[in-house]
Amino acid sequence: MKPQEVILIGAGGHALSLAEFAQNQITGYIANEENPIMPGKWFGSDAVASSLIEEGKKFHMAFVYSKWPVMENRRKLLALYQEKGASFATLVAPSATVTPNSKIGEGSAVMTGAIINRAILGKHVIVNSGAIVEHDCEIGDNTFIGPGAVIGGFTKVGKNCFIGLGARIANGVTIADNITVAMGAVVSRNLSNAGIYHGYPLKFSKIPIR
């Protein structure tokens, strides 16, 4: 069977990482500028999306904005494509482990060496390289889980969250929408206020950490 053809939205580091394992699926990409090391055709900026959607093309959101608020610009870009009627492809690296009773939402990406163990991912979730999402977890739409992060069993993470590189989330914790857990942070209690949580013991900031 011929693999589905996918157009990436974005041409930065995350897009290139997707291309490492999904190059045979990627026919091209949409970005403000051409990136000569990206595989496939540069179709142009987001302005070309409508014509590609009319042609029945599938997309994958490969844009990750790393500045505060971390996931908001990505959410807005997703909304733009959704309003135009875009269909999205889910990409799972061959080296990732996804157990049979896991559920992966449309447009999500499970990256190299990640483990999804009987968990539920919403739409457009990124589980980055080597991250672990344990049993009975629920991850909300448009949430990013950084490389090497570990999400313990029975944990719930809301929408538009950012879990930084190497963060640790204890079993049974609930994290509300629009929360950033910084790199290396350890979370052992529920988090309900939007903002940045960092360090160990955990501290809260309403503004970006400098």
PDB file of C-alpha atoms in Angstrom:
ATOM      1  CA  MET A   1       0.000   0.000   0.000  1.00  0.00           C
ATOM      2  CA  LYS A   2       1.317   3.452  -0.923  1.00  0.00           C
ATOM      3  CA  PRO A   3       1.890   5.631   2.176  1.00  0.00           C
ATOM      4  CA  GLN A   4      -0.359   8.672   2.539  1.00  0.00           C
ATOM      5  CA  GLU A   5       1.125  11.880   1.181  1.00  0.00           C
ATOM      6  CA  VAL A   6       1.506  14.687   3.710  1.00  0.00           C
ATOM      7  CA  ILE A   7       2.314  18.389   3.521  1.00  0.00           C
ATOM      8  CA  LEU A   8       4.048  19.744   6.614  1.00  0.00           C
ATOM      9  CA  ILE A   9       3.089  23.148   7.985  1.00  0.00           C
ATOM     10  CA  GLY A  10       6.433  24.518   9.120  1.00  0.00           C
ATOM     11  CA  ALA A  11      10.077  24.027   8.176  1.00  0.00           C
ATOM     12  CA  GLY A  12      12.012  24.349  11.436  1.00  0.00           C
ATOM     13  CA  GLY A  13      13.658  21.822  13.736  1.00  0.00           C
ATOM     14  CA  HIS A  14      10.491  19.859  14.514  1.00  0.00           C
ATOM     15  CA  ALA A  15       9.617  19.589  10.815  1.00  0.00           C
ATOM     16  CA  LEU A  16      13.088  18.299  10.043  1.00  0.00           C
ATOM     17  CA  SER A  17      12.794  15.738  12.858  1.00  0.00           C
ATOM     18  CA  LEU A  18       9.516  14.493  11.376  1.00  0.00           C
ATOM     19  CA  ALA A  19      11.226  14.199   7.999  1.00  0.00           C
ATOM     20  CA  GLU A  20      13.856  11.914   9.535  1.00  0.00           C
ATOM     21  CA  PHE A  21      11.325   9.091   9.867  1.00  0.00           C
ATOM     22  CA  ALA A  22       8.483  10.123   7.543  1.00  0.00           C
ATOM     23  CA  GLN A  23      10.355  11.379   4.498  1.00  0.00           C
ATOM     24  CA  ASN A  24       8.647   8.878   2.196  1.00  0.00           C
ATOM     25  CA  GLN A  25       5.273  10.405   3.171  1.00  0.00           C
ATOM     26  CA  ILE A  26       6.191  14.086   2.975  1.00  0.00           C
ATOM     27  CA  THR A  27       5.602  15.625  -0.442  1.00  0.00           C
ATOM     28  CA  GLY A  28       6.452  19.142   0.643  1.00  0.00           C
ATOM     29  CA  TYR A  29       5.924  21.888   3.186  1.00  0.00           C
ATOM     30  CA  ILE A  30       4.342  25.279   3.769  1.00  0.00           C
ATOM     31  CA  ALA A  31       6.490  28.003   5.334  1.00  0.00           C
ATOM     32  CA  ASN A  32       7.124  31.729   5.022  1.00  0.00           C
ATOM     33  CA  GLU A  33      10.517  30.988   3.492  1.00  0.00           C
ATOM     34  CA  GLU A  34      12.058  28.082   1.619  1.00  0.00           C
ATOM     35  CA  ASN A  35      14.356  25.844   3.662  1.00  0.00           C
ATOM     36  CA  PRO A  36      16.810  24.145   1.272  1.00  0.00           C
ATOM     37  CA  ILE A  37      17.417  21.180   3.591  1.00  0.00           C
ATOM     38  CA  MET A  38      13.721  20.322   3.921  1.00  0.00           C
ATOM     39  CA  PRO A  39      12.580  17.359   1.804  1.00  0.00           C
ATOM     40  CA  GLY A  40       9.951  17.813  -0.857  1.00  0.00           C
ATOM     41  CA  LYS A  41       8.519  20.899  -2.487  1.00  0.00           C
ATOM     42  CA  TRP A  42       8.125  24.317  -0.893  1.00  0.00           C
ATOM     43  CA  PHE A  43       4.532  25.215  -1.721  1.00  0.00           C
ATOM     44  CA  GLY A  44       4.724  28.755  -0.346  1.00  0.00           C
ATOM     45  CA  SER A  45       3.245  30.528   2.679  1.00  0.00           C
ATOM     46  CA  ASP A  46      -0.066  29.827   4.442  1.00  0.00           C
ATOM     47  CA  ALA A  47      -1.823  31.779   1.675  1.00  0.00           C
ATOM     48  CA  VAL A  48      -1.617  28.706  -0.581  1.00  0.00           C
ATOM     49  CA  ALA A  49      -3.420  26.463   1.924  1.00  0.00           C
ATOM     50  CA  SER A  50      -6.925  26.951   0.515  1.00  0.00           C
ATOM     51  CA  SER A  51      -6.024  25.675  -2.955  1.00  0.00           C
ATOM     52  CA  LEU A  52      -4.196  22.660  -1.506  1.00  0.00           C
ATOM     53  CA  ILE A  53      -7.164  21.853   0.741  1.00  0.00           C
ATOM     54  CA  GLU A  54      -9.443  21.974  -2.304  1.00  0.00           C
ATOM     55  CA  GLU A  55      -7.157  19.396  -3.937  1.00  0.00           C
ATOM     56  CA  GLY A  56      -7.743  17.067  -0.982  1.00  0.00           C
ATOM     57  CA  LYS A  57      -4.215  17.263   0.429  1.00  0.00           C
ATOM     58  CA  LYS A  58      -3.428  16.076   3.968  1.00  0.00           C
ATOM     59  CA  PHE A  59      -1.449  18.246   6.346  1.00  0.00           C
ATOM     60  CA  HIS A  60       0.535  17.904   9.552  1.00  0.00           C
ATOM     61  CA  MET A  61       1.196  20.816  11.907  1.00  0.00           C
ATOM     62  CA  ALA A  62       4.996  20.857  12.270  1.00  0.00           C
ATOM     63  CA  PHE A  63       5.160  24.401  13.656  1.00  0.00           C
ATOM     64  CA  VAL A  64       6.217  24.755  17.309  1.00  0.00           C
ATOM     65  CA  TYR A  65       6.699  28.282  18.672  1.00  0.00           C
ATOM     66  CA  SER A  66       9.082  28.292  21.622  1.00  0.00           C
ATOM     67  CA  LYS A  67       8.444  31.783  23.030  1.00  0.00           C
ATOM     68  CA  TRP A  68       5.748  32.788  25.529  1.00  0.00           C
ATOM     69  CA  PRO A  69       2.862  32.013  25.358  1.00  0.00           C
ATOM     70  CA  VAL A  70       4.317  28.749  24.134  1.00  0.00           C
ATOM     71  CA  MET A  71       1.397  26.969  22.427  1.00  0.00           C
ATOM     72  CA  GLU A  72      -0.871  29.922  21.593  1.00  0.00           C
ATOM     73  CA  ASN A  73       0.519  30.772  18.152  1.00  0.00           C
ATOM     74  CA  ARG A  74       0.429  27.097  17.195  1.00  0.00           C
ATOM     75  CA  ARG A  75      -3.201  26.901  18.362  1.00  0.00           C
ATOM     76  CA  LYS A  76      -4.123  29.952  16.252  1.00  0.00           C
ATOM     77  CA  LEU A  77      -2.430  28.504  13.171  1.00  0.00           C
ATOM     78  CA  LEU A  78      -4.254  25.206  13.673  1.00  0.00           C
ATOM     79  CA  ALA A  79      -7.552  27.091  13.944  1.00  0.00           C
ATOM     80  CA  LEU A  80      -6.817  28.868  10.653  1.00  0.00           C
ATOM     81  CA  TYR A  81      -6.355  25.564   8.816  1.00  0.00           C
ATOM     82  CA  GLN A  82      -9.309  23.922  10.562  1.00  0.00           C
ATOM     83  CA  GLU A  83     -11.593  26.783   9.517  1.00  0.00           C
ATOM     84  CA  LYS A  84     -10.523  26.168   5.912  1.00  0.00           C
ATOM     85  CA  GLY A  85     -11.493  22.478   6.253  1.00  0.00           C
ATOM     86  CA  ALA A  86      -8.025  20.921   6.303  1.00  0.00           C
ATOM     87  CA  SER A  87      -7.543  17.213   7.027  1.00  0.00           C
ATOM     88  CA  PHE A  88      -4.572  16.216   9.164  1.00  0.00           C
ATOM     89  CA  ALA A  89      -2.318  13.169   9.161  1.00  0.00           C
ATOM     90  CA  THR A  90      -1.006  11.421  12.284  1.00  0.00           C
ATOM     91  CA  LEU A  91       2.707  10.545  12.193  1.00  0.00           C
ATOM     92  CA  VAL A  92       4.282   7.834  14.372  1.00  0.00           C
ATOM     93  CA  ALA A  93       7.976   7.002  14.190  1.00  0.00           C
ATOM     94  CA  PRO A  94       8.763   3.321  13.492  1.00  0.00           C
ATOM     95  CA  SER A  95      10.940   3.246  16.613  1.00  0.00           C
ATOM     96  CA  ALA A  96       8.138   4.543  18.871  1.00  0.00           C
ATOM     97  CA  THR A  97       6.129   2.123  21.022  1.00  0.00           C
ATOM     98  CA  VAL A  98       2.353   2.590  20.984  1.00  0.00           C
ATOM     99  CA  THR A  99       0.477  -0.170  22.795  1.00  0.00           C
ATOM    100  CA  PRO A 100      -2.662  -1.642  21.210  1.00  0.00           C
ATOM    101  CA  ASN A 101      -5.116  -0.025  23.636  1.00  0.00           C
ATOM    102  CA  SER A 102      -3.704   3.471  23.214  1.00  0.00           C
ATOM    103  CA  LYS A 103      -5.620   6.091  21.232  1.00  0.00           C
ATOM    104  CA  ILE A 104      -3.826   8.714  19.141  1.00  0.00           C
ATOM    105  CA  GLY A 105      -5.809  11.755  17.981  1.00  0.00           C
ATOM    106  CA  GLU A 106      -5.802  13.172  14.468  1.00  0.00           C
ATOM    107  CA  GLY A 107      -2.731  15.186  13.562  1.00  0.00           C
ATOM    108  CA  SER A 108      -0.623  14.008  16.493  1.00  0.00           C
ATOM    109  CA  ALA A 109       3.068  13.083  16.275  1.00  0.00           C
ATOM    110  CA  VAL A 110       4.809  10.358  18.274  1.00  0.00           C
ATOM    111  CA  MET A 111       8.509  10.866  17.767  1.00  0.00           C
ATOM    112  CA  THR A 112      11.560   8.607  17.748  1.00  0.00           C
ATOM    113  CA  GLY A 113      11.815   6.293  20.755  1.00  0.00           C
ATOM    114  CA  ALA A 114       8.711   7.621  22.527  1.00  0.00           C
ATOM    115  CA  ILE A 115       6.449   5.257  24.501  1.00  0.00           C
ATOM    116  CA  ILE A 116       2.653   5.513  24.700  1.00  0.00           C
ATOM    117  CA  ASN A 117       1.397   2.872  27.117  1.00  0.00           C
ATOM    118  CA  ARG A 118      -2.396   2.453  27.089  1.00  0.00           C
ATOM    119  CA  ALA A 119      -2.913   6.202  27.058  1.00  0.00           C
ATOM    120  CA  ILE A 120      -5.130   8.652  25.176  1.00  0.00           C
ATOM    121  CA  LEU A 121      -3.683  11.520  23.151  1.00  0.00           C
ATOM    122  CA  GLY A 122      -5.941  14.287  21.870  1.00  0.00           C
ATOM    123  CA  LYS A 123      -5.596  15.977  18.491  1.00  0.00           C
ATOM    124  CA  HIS A 124      -2.321  17.595  17.401  1.00  0.00           C
ATOM    125  CA  VAL A 125      -0.361  16.358  20.409  1.00  0.00           C
ATOM    126  CA  ILE A 126       3.434  16.071  20.131  1.00  0.00           C
ATOM    127  CA  VAL A 127       5.176  13.380  22.173  1.00  0.00           C
ATOM    128  CA  ASN A 128       8.812  14.074  21.529  1.00  0.00           C
ATOM    129  CA  SER A 129      11.849  11.810  21.330  1.00  0.00           C
ATOM    130  CA  GLY A 130      12.221   9.390  24.229  1.00  0.00           C
ATOM    131  CA  ALA A 131       9.239  10.741  26.183  1.00  0.00           C
ATOM    132  CA  ILE A 132       6.991   8.335  28.110  1.00  0.00           C
ATOM    133  CA  VAL A 133       3.236   8.653  28.558  1.00  0.00           C
ATOM    134  CA  GLU A 134       2.172   5.954  30.985  1.00  0.00           C
ATOM    135  CA  HIS A 135      -1.008   3.922  31.434  1.00  0.00           C
ATOM    136  CA  ASP A 136      -4.417   5.580  31.785  1.00  0.00           C
ATOM    137  CA  CYS A 137      -3.095   9.055  30.961  1.00  0.00           C
ATOM    138  CA  GLU A 138      -5.136  11.586  29.021  1.00  0.00           C
ATOM    139  CA  ILE A 139      -3.337  14.330  27.085  1.00  0.00           C
ATOM    140  CA  GLY A 140      -5.367  17.285  25.757  1.00  0.00           C
ATOM    141  CA  ASP A 141      -5.351  18.743  22.255  1.00  0.00           C
ATOM    142  CA  ASN A 142      -2.345  20.740  21.036  1.00  0.00           C
ATOM    143  CA  THR A 143      -0.088  19.786  23.945  1.00  0.00           C
ATOM    144  CA  PHE A 144       3.670  19.357  23.582  1.00  0.00           C
ATOM    145  CA  ILE A 145       5.593  16.786  25.633  1.00  0.00           C
ATOM    146  CA  GLY A 146       9.326  17.432  25.408  1.00  0.00           C
ATOM    147  CA  PRO A 147      12.157  14.959  24.850  1.00  0.00           C
ATOM    148  CA  GLY A 148      12.710  12.591  27.758  1.00  0.00           C
ATOM    149  CA  ALA A 149       9.723  13.809  29.784  1.00  0.00           C
ATOM    150  CA  VAL A 150       7.900  11.177  31.847  1.00  0.00           C
ATOM    151  CA  ILE A 151       4.150  11.384  32.494  1.00  0.00           C
ATOM    152  CA  GLY A 152       3.096   8.969  35.246  1.00  0.00           C
ATOM    153  CA  GLY A 153       0.009   6.764  35.197  1.00  0.00           C
ATOM    154  CA  PHE A 154      -3.531   8.158  35.640  1.00  0.00           C
ATOM    155  CA  THR A 155      -2.312  11.688  34.868  1.00  0.00           C
ATOM    156  CA  LYS A 156      -4.457  14.225  33.006  1.00  0.00           C
ATOM    157  CA  VAL A 157      -2.819  17.039  31.054  1.00  0.00           C
ATOM    158  CA  GLY A 158      -5.048  19.734  29.563  1.00  0.00           C
ATOM    159  CA  LYS A 159      -5.113  21.474  26.195  1.00  0.00           C
ATOM    160  CA  ASN A 160      -2.389  23.793  24.893  1.00  0.00           C
ATOM    161  CA  CYS A 161       0.135  22.729  27.527  1.00  0.00           C
ATOM    162  CA  PHE A 162       3.907  22.556  27.179  1.00  0.00           C
ATOM    163  CA  ILE A 163       5.806  19.928  29.185  1.00  0.00           C
ATOM    164  CA  GLY A 164       9.505  20.712  28.950  1.00  0.00           C
ATOM    165  CA  LEU A 165      12.491  18.500  28.278  1.00  0.00           C
ATOM    166  CA  GLY A 166      13.089  15.947  31.024  1.00  0.00           C
ATOM    167  CA  ALA A 167      10.146  17.051  33.188  1.00  0.00           C
ATOM    168  CA  ARG A 168       8.608  14.501  35.568  1.00  0.00           C
ATOM    169  CA  ILE A 169       4.862  14.370  36.278  1.00  0.00           C
ATOM    170  CA  ALA A 170       3.818  12.106  39.178  1.00  0.00           C
ATOM    171  CA  ASN A 171       1.042   9.512  38.991  1.00  0.00           C
ATOM    172  CA  GLY A 172      -2.495  10.834  39.244  1.00  0.00           C
ATOM    173  CA  VAL A 173      -1.704  14.540  38.794  1.00  0.00           C
ATOM    174  CA  THR A 174      -4.115  16.824  36.898  1.00  0.00           C
ATOM    175  CA  ILE A 175      -2.691  19.741  34.904  1.00  0.00           C
ATOM    176  CA  ALA A 176      -5.162  22.354  33.631  1.00  0.00           C
ATOM    177  CA  ASP A 177      -5.186  23.970  30.171  1.00  0.00           C
ATOM    178  CA  ASN A 178      -2.548  26.482  29.034  1.00  0.00           C
ATOM    179  CA  ILE A 179       0.152  25.499  31.527  1.00  0.00           C
ATOM    180  CA  THR A 180       3.885  25.322  30.880  1.00  0.00           C
ATOM    181  CA  VAL A 181       6.007  22.924  32.942  1.00  0.00           C
ATOM    182  CA  ALA A 182       9.609  23.999  32.490  1.00  0.00           C
ATOM    183  CA  MET A 183      12.565  21.802  31.582  1.00  0.00           C
ATOM    184  CA  GLY A 184      13.487  19.392  34.371  1.00  0.00           C
ATOM    185  CA  ALA A 185      10.626  20.386  36.674  1.00  0.00           C
ATOM    186  CA  VAL A 186       9.075  17.810  39.003  1.00  0.00           C
ATOM    187  CA  VAL A 187       5.287  17.983  39.424  1.00  0.00           C
ATOM    188  CA  SER A 188       3.737  16.050  42.310  1.00  0.00           C
ATOM    189  CA  ARG A 189       0.508  18.042  42.811  1.00  0.00           C
ATOM    190  CA  ASN A 190      -2.397  19.295  40.711  1.00  0.00           C
ATOM    191  CA  LEU A 191      -1.797  22.503  38.733  1.00  0.00           C
ATOM    192  CA  SER A 192      -4.790  24.749  38.050  1.00  0.00           C
ATOM    193  CA  ASN A 193      -3.507  28.281  37.299  1.00  0.00           C
ATOM    194  CA  ALA A 194      -2.215  29.049  33.796  1.00  0.00           C
ATOM    195  CA  GLY A 195       1.439  30.083  33.779  1.00  0.00           C
ATOM    196  CA  ILE A 196       4.903  28.578  34.141  1.00  0.00           C
ATOM    197  CA  TYR A 197       5.865  26.003  36.758  1.00  0.00           C
ATOM    198  CA  HIS A 198       9.562  25.358  37.237  1.00  0.00           C
ATOM    199  CA  GLY A 199      12.156  23.743  39.462  1.00  0.00           C
ATOM    200  CA  TYR A 200      12.115  21.285  42.333  1.00  0.00           C
ATOM    201  CA  PRO A 201      10.464  22.068  44.696  1.00  0.00           C
ATOM    202  CA  LEU A 202       7.989  23.428  42.163  1.00  0.00           C
ATOM    203  CA  LYS A 203       7.553  27.212  41.831  1.00  0.00           C
ATOM    204  CA  PHE A 204       4.961  29.220  39.895  1.00  0.00           C
ATOM    205  CA  SER A 205       5.440  32.258  37.641  1.00  0.00           C
ATOM    206  CA  LYS A 206       2.738  34.197  35.809  1.00  0.00           C
ATOM    207  CA  ILE A 207       5.344  35.691  33.475  1.00  0.00           C
ATOM    208  CA  PRO A 208       8.132  34.077  31.443  1.00  0.00           C
ATOM    209  CA  ILE A 209      11.259  33.044  33.332  1.00  0.00           C
ATOM    210  CA  ARG A 210      14.336  35.033  32.253  1.00  0.00           C
TER     211      ARG A 210
END
